[in-house]
């Protein structure tokens, strides 16, 4: 690939070359560390003498913009000075909007690979050791063959027919969802599904009702769109539907495994919620993020399976059952909003990656997904029991748990005053990742405690990690 330099006429060739190279470095078009073409090659490309190029390189090297490496060539200096003043956020006309985005917290941001601790109790993450590498590799190889045979056109915004069919069969079998292939839109994770639904339902100033405590990324998304988020309290039966305010357009709930407390929504509450949504003309988002893992009690159907009036949108994800990096989710949409959401998807990113879609379609249809869920269920059940035993044992002076029968996180509530920030800070010093519960409370009275995920931590690491937590608690009183 040739370096883009334009020389006009036959005058001031060295000055033209110098000015263009200097501007390319200053603007970042030639990034720090980028290698420049050899002087002979650039001279041939531009139709100038090699001496003109060599002299220009020498001048820029003297100024500190280039650096020569013996035997390697000429490179943009990593410490090259950047002349001129660059606009800051406060200089721009959109400064107020940028400030609002910058002020949004990130309570569920996962650590980078370099910052991951030895013992991680983070929620929403899975253990890489459980991922079926061999089966997924075979499905990915099949996906590559299919793409090689394709026309080269963009794919459908709603997702590949094969994947939508596989999803429809899977959610009907595992969650009792009533849907056809044509009700499904494949998305980049559940978060994009929330974004697309909100885009077509909400306008600035309209009301969204959410559980409190609740899933903060959803709350921040709705607020970023200009919505007014109404906090609706939850109790041991779930969201208190009678407190959903008039004028609500969108209701966001996690009925099968309330986030973050963990209890399921009772049947009377589900019926009351459906009736309230119909009365308001509101759409319900049912975020069924991890309820495929159930450990006790009778299975509960999805809220969507009870909907006879077309008010529930069922949102699911494969980030919890497979890997967060996969970034594939889906929405089962009622007819009233399907067409609008499909147009929003097309305008947002055209369609999700077909490579991952083809691979996942085969992974589901070949039975690998159900096999993987059953295998993980056994592992997670053991981890859950181990944590519950410790919380009921030597950690019981400080914490108590909320009964939960699904998912792979639980809430540990403080029984006595505990300095949670200090506990988390000292735990990090001994390679234990703990995460606070209070960040998910907004208007409801805060209940201090921890959210303990057991998807990412290995089974044999649970006791050593909780030993360290117990020791810290004893030290800080």
Short mmCIF file of N, CA and C in Angstrom, two decimals, residues 327-401:
data_model
loop_
_atom_site.label_atom_id
_atom_site.label_comp_id
_atom_site.label_asym_id
_atom_site.label_seq_id
_atom_site.Cartn_x
_atom_site.Cartn_y
_atom_site.Cartn_z
N UNK A 327 -21.72 -12.11 22.17
CA UNK A 327 -22.56 -10.95 21.86
C UNK A 327 -23.70 -11.29 20.89
N UNK A 328 -24.42 -12.35 21.21
CA UNK A 328 -25.62 -12.66 20.46
C UNK A 328 -26.79 -12.79 21.42
N UNK A 329 -27.85 -12.06 21.13
CA UNK A 329 -29.08 -12.13 21.89
C UNK A 329 -30.25 -12.12 20.93
N UNK A 330 -31.44 -11.98 21.46
CA UNK A 330 -32.62 -12.00 20.60
C UNK A 330 -33.80 -11.38 21.34
N UNK A 331 -34.78 -10.96 20.57
CA UNK A 331 -36.03 -10.45 21.13
C UNK A 331 -37.18 -11.16 20.43
N UNK A 332 -38.12 -11.68 21.22
CA UNK A 332 -39.38 -12.22 20.71
C UNK A 332 -40.40 -11.11 20.85
N UNK A 333 -40.85 -10.57 19.73
CA UNK A 333 -41.60 -9.31 19.72
C UNK A 333 -43.08 -9.51 19.45
N UNK A 334 -43.94 -8.76 20.13
CA UNK A 334 -45.37 -8.78 19.78
C UNK A 334 -45.58 -8.11 18.42
N UNK A 335 -46.65 -8.47 17.72
CA UNK A 335 -46.85 -7.93 16.35
C UNK A 335 -46.87 -6.42 16.28
N UNK A 336 -47.36 -5.76 17.33
CA UNK A 336 -47.55 -4.30 17.27
C UNK A 336 -46.24 -3.55 17.07
N UNK A 337 -45.14 -4.07 17.57
CA UNK A 337 -43.88 -3.32 17.49
C UNK A 337 -42.84 -4.01 16.62
N UNK A 338 -43.15 -5.18 16.06
CA UNK A 338 -42.14 -5.94 15.32
C UNK A 338 -41.56 -5.14 14.15
N UNK A 339 -42.43 -4.58 13.32
CA UNK A 339 -41.93 -3.88 12.14
C UNK A 339 -41.06 -2.68 12.48
N UNK A 340 -41.42 -1.94 13.52
CA UNK A 340 -40.63 -0.77 13.91
C UNK A 340 -39.26 -1.19 14.44
N UNK A 341 -39.24 -2.25 15.25
CA UNK A 341 -37.96 -2.72 15.80
C UNK A 341 -37.06 -3.23 14.67
N UNK A 342 -37.64 -3.90 13.70
CA UNK A 342 -36.84 -4.41 12.58
C UNK A 342 -36.20 -3.26 11.80
N UNK A 343 -36.94 -2.18 11.59
CA UNK A 343 -36.36 -1.02 10.90
C UNK A 343 -35.26 -0.37 11.74
N UNK A 344 -35.47 -0.32 13.06
CA UNK A 344 -34.45 0.24 13.93
C UNK A 344 -33.18 -0.60 13.89
N UNK A 345 -33.33 -1.91 13.84
CA UNK A 345 -32.17 -2.80 13.75
C UNK A 345 -31.40 -2.56 12.46
N UNK A 346 -32.11 -2.43 11.35
CA UNK A 346 -31.46 -2.21 10.08
C UNK A 346 -30.71 -0.88 10.05
N UNK A 347 -31.30 0.15 10.63
CA UNK A 347 -30.64 1.45 10.65
C UNK A 347 -29.46 1.48 11.62
N UNK A 348 -29.52 0.66 12.66
CA UNK A 348 -28.46 0.68 13.67
C UNK A 348 -27.19 0.01 13.19
N UNK A 349 -27.30 -1.23 12.69
CA UNK A 349 -26.07 -1.94 12.28
C UNK A 349 -26.29 -2.92 11.13
N UNK A 350 -27.41 -2.79 10.42
CA UNK A 350 -27.75 -3.64 9.28
C UNK A 350 -28.11 -5.06 9.71
N UNK A 351 -27.17 -5.76 10.34
CA UNK A 351 -27.47 -7.10 10.87
C UNK A 351 -26.30 -7.54 11.75
N UNK A 352 -26.56 -8.54 12.59
CA UNK A 352 -25.51 -9.09 13.44
C UNK A 352 -24.61 -10.00 12.61
N UNK A 353 -23.42 -10.28 13.12
CA UNK A 353 -22.42 -11.08 12.40
C UNK A 353 -23.00 -12.41 11.95
N UNK A 354 -22.92 -12.68 10.65
CA UNK A 354 -23.45 -13.95 10.15
C UNK A 354 -22.56 -15.13 10.50
N UNK A 355 -21.27 -14.90 10.70
CA UNK A 355 -20.39 -15.99 11.12
C UNK A 355 -20.87 -16.58 12.44
N UNK A 356 -21.08 -15.72 13.43
CA UNK A 356 -21.55 -16.19 14.73
C UNK A 356 -22.96 -16.77 14.62
N UNK A 357 -23.80 -16.18 13.76
CA UNK A 357 -25.17 -16.68 13.62
C UNK A 357 -25.20 -18.09 13.04
N UNK A 358 -24.45 -18.32 11.98
CA UNK A 358 -24.41 -19.66 11.39
C UNK A 358 -23.88 -20.68 12.40
N UNK A 359 -22.82 -20.30 13.11
CA UNK A 359 -22.23 -21.22 14.08
C UNK A 359 -23.23 -21.54 15.19
N UNK A 360 -23.93 -20.53 15.71
CA UNK A 360 -24.87 -20.76 16.79
C UNK A 360 -26.08 -21.56 16.32
N UNK A 361 -26.53 -21.33 15.10
CA UNK A 361 -27.66 -22.10 14.58
C UNK A 361 -27.33 -23.59 14.56
N UNK A 362 -26.15 -23.93 14.11
CA UNK A 362 -25.74 -25.33 14.09
C UNK A 362 -25.54 -25.86 15.50
N UNK A 363 -24.97 -25.01 16.37
CA UNK A 363 -24.71 -25.42 17.75
C UNK A 363 -26.02 -25.79 18.46
N UNK A 364 -27.07 -25.02 18.20
CA UNK A 364 -28.37 -25.32 18.82
C UNK A 364 -29.01 -26.54 18.17
N UNK A 365 -29.04 -26.55 16.83
CA UNK A 365 -29.76 -27.62 16.13
C UNK A 365 -29.11 -28.98 16.32
N UNK A 366 -27.80 -29.02 16.54
CA UNK A 366 -27.11 -30.29 16.77
C UNK A 366 -27.25 -30.78 18.22
N UNK A 367 -27.92 -30.00 19.07
CA UNK A 367 -28.13 -30.41 20.45
C UNK A 367 -27.01 -30.04 21.39
N UNK A 368 -25.99 -29.31 20.89
CA UNK A 368 -24.84 -28.96 21.74
C UNK A 368 -25.23 -28.00 22.85
N UNK A 369 -26.17 -27.08 22.56
CA UNK A 369 -26.53 -26.08 23.57
C UNK A 369 -27.18 -26.73 24.79
N UNK A 370 -28.17 -27.59 24.55
CA UNK A 370 -28.84 -28.24 25.68
C UNK A 370 -27.85 -29.11 26.46
N UNK A 371 -26.97 -29.80 25.76
CA UNK A 371 -25.96 -30.61 26.44
C UNK A 371 -25.05 -29.73 27.30
N UNK A 372 -24.68 -28.58 26.76
CA UNK A 372 -23.81 -27.65 27.49
C UNK A 372 -24.53 -27.09 28.71
N UNK A 373 -25.81 -26.74 28.58
CA UNK A 373 -26.57 -26.20 29.71
C UNK A 373 -26.68 -27.24 30.82
N UNK A 374 -26.95 -28.49 30.45
CA UNK A 374 -27.05 -29.54 31.47
C UNK A 374 -25.73 -29.73 32.19
N UNK A 375 -24.63 -29.69 31.44
CA UNK A 375 -23.32 -29.85 32.07
C UNK A 375 -23.02 -28.69 33.01
N UNK A 376 -23.31 -27.46 32.56
CA UNK A 376 -23.06 -26.28 33.40
C UNK A 376 -23.98 -26.28 34.62
N UNK A 377 -25.20 -26.77 34.44
CA UNK A 377 -26.14 -26.80 35.55
C UNK A 377 -25.57 -27.57 36.73
N UNK A 378 -24.97 -28.72 36.44
CA UNK A 378 -24.37 -29.53 37.50
C UNK A 378 -23.24 -28.78 38.20
N UNK A 379 -22.41 -28.12 37.40
CA UNK A 379 -21.27 -27.37 37.96
C UNK A 379 -21.77 -26.21 38.81
N UNK A 380 -22.70 -25.41 38.26
CA UNK A 380 -23.19 -24.24 38.98
C UNK A 380 -23.95 -24.62 40.24
N UNK A 381 -24.68 -25.73 40.17
CA UNK A 381 -25.42 -26.18 41.36
C UNK A 381 -24.45 -26.48 42.50
N UNK A 382 -23.32 -27.11 42.17
CA UNK A 382 -22.32 -27.39 43.20
C UNK A 382 -21.71 -26.13 43.77
N UNK A 383 -21.42 -25.16 42.92
CA UNK A 383 -20.85 -23.89 43.39
C UNK A 383 -21.86 -23.15 44.27
N UNK A 384 -23.11 -23.13 43.83
CA UNK A 384 -24.16 -22.46 44.60
C UNK A 384 -24.29 -23.08 45.98
N UNK A 385 -24.32 -24.39 46.05
CA UNK A 385 -24.46 -25.05 47.34
C UNK A 385 -23.28 -24.75 48.26
N UNK A 386 -22.09 -24.67 47.67
CA UNK A 386 -20.91 -24.41 48.48
C UNK A 386 -20.97 -23.01 49.08
N UNK A 387 -21.37 -22.02 48.29
CA UNK A 387 -21.47 -20.64 48.79
C UNK A 387 -22.56 -20.54 49.84
N UNK A 388 -23.71 -21.17 49.59
CA UNK A 388 -24.80 -21.15 50.56
C UNK A 388 -24.37 -21.76 51.89
N UNK A 389 -23.62 -22.85 51.82
CA UNK A 389 -23.15 -23.50 53.05
C UNK A 389 -22.24 -22.58 53.84
N UNK A 390 -21.36 -21.87 53.15
CA UNK A 390 -20.45 -20.95 53.84
C UNK A 390 -21.21 -19.76 54.42
N UNK A 391 -22.20 -19.24 53.67
CA UNK A 391 -22.98 -18.11 54.17
C UNK A 391 -23.85 -18.51 55.36
N UNK A 392 -24.23 -19.78 55.42
CA UNK A 392 -24.99 -20.27 56.57
C UNK A 392 -24.08 -20.73 57.70
N UNK A 393 -22.76 -20.78 57.42
CA UNK A 393 -21.81 -21.25 58.41
C UNK A 393 -20.96 -20.13 58.98
N UNK A 394 -19.65 -20.14 58.64
CA UNK A 394 -18.74 -19.19 59.28
C UNK A 394 -18.92 -17.75 58.82
N UNK A 395 -19.67 -17.53 57.74
CA UNK A 395 -19.95 -16.15 57.31
C UNK A 395 -21.31 -15.65 57.80
N UNK A 396 -22.04 -16.49 58.49
CA UNK A 396 -23.39 -16.12 58.94
C UNK A 396 -23.43 -14.97 59.95
N UNK A 397 -22.37 -14.71 60.74
CA UNK A 397 -22.46 -13.52 61.61
C UNK A 397 -22.60 -12.21 60.83
N UNK A 398 -22.19 -12.20 59.57
CA UNK A 398 -22.20 -10.95 58.80
C UNK A 398 -23.28 -10.91 57.72
N UNK A 399 -23.58 -12.07 57.10
CA UNK A 399 -24.44 -12.07 55.91
C UNK A 399 -25.58 -13.07 56.02
N UNK A 400 -26.64 -12.77 55.28
CA UNK A 400 -27.74 -13.70 55.06
C UNK A 400 -28.11 -13.63 53.58
N UNK A 401 -28.69 -14.72 53.08
CA UNK A 401 -29.02 -14.76 51.65
C UNK A 401 -30.52 -14.63 51.44
#
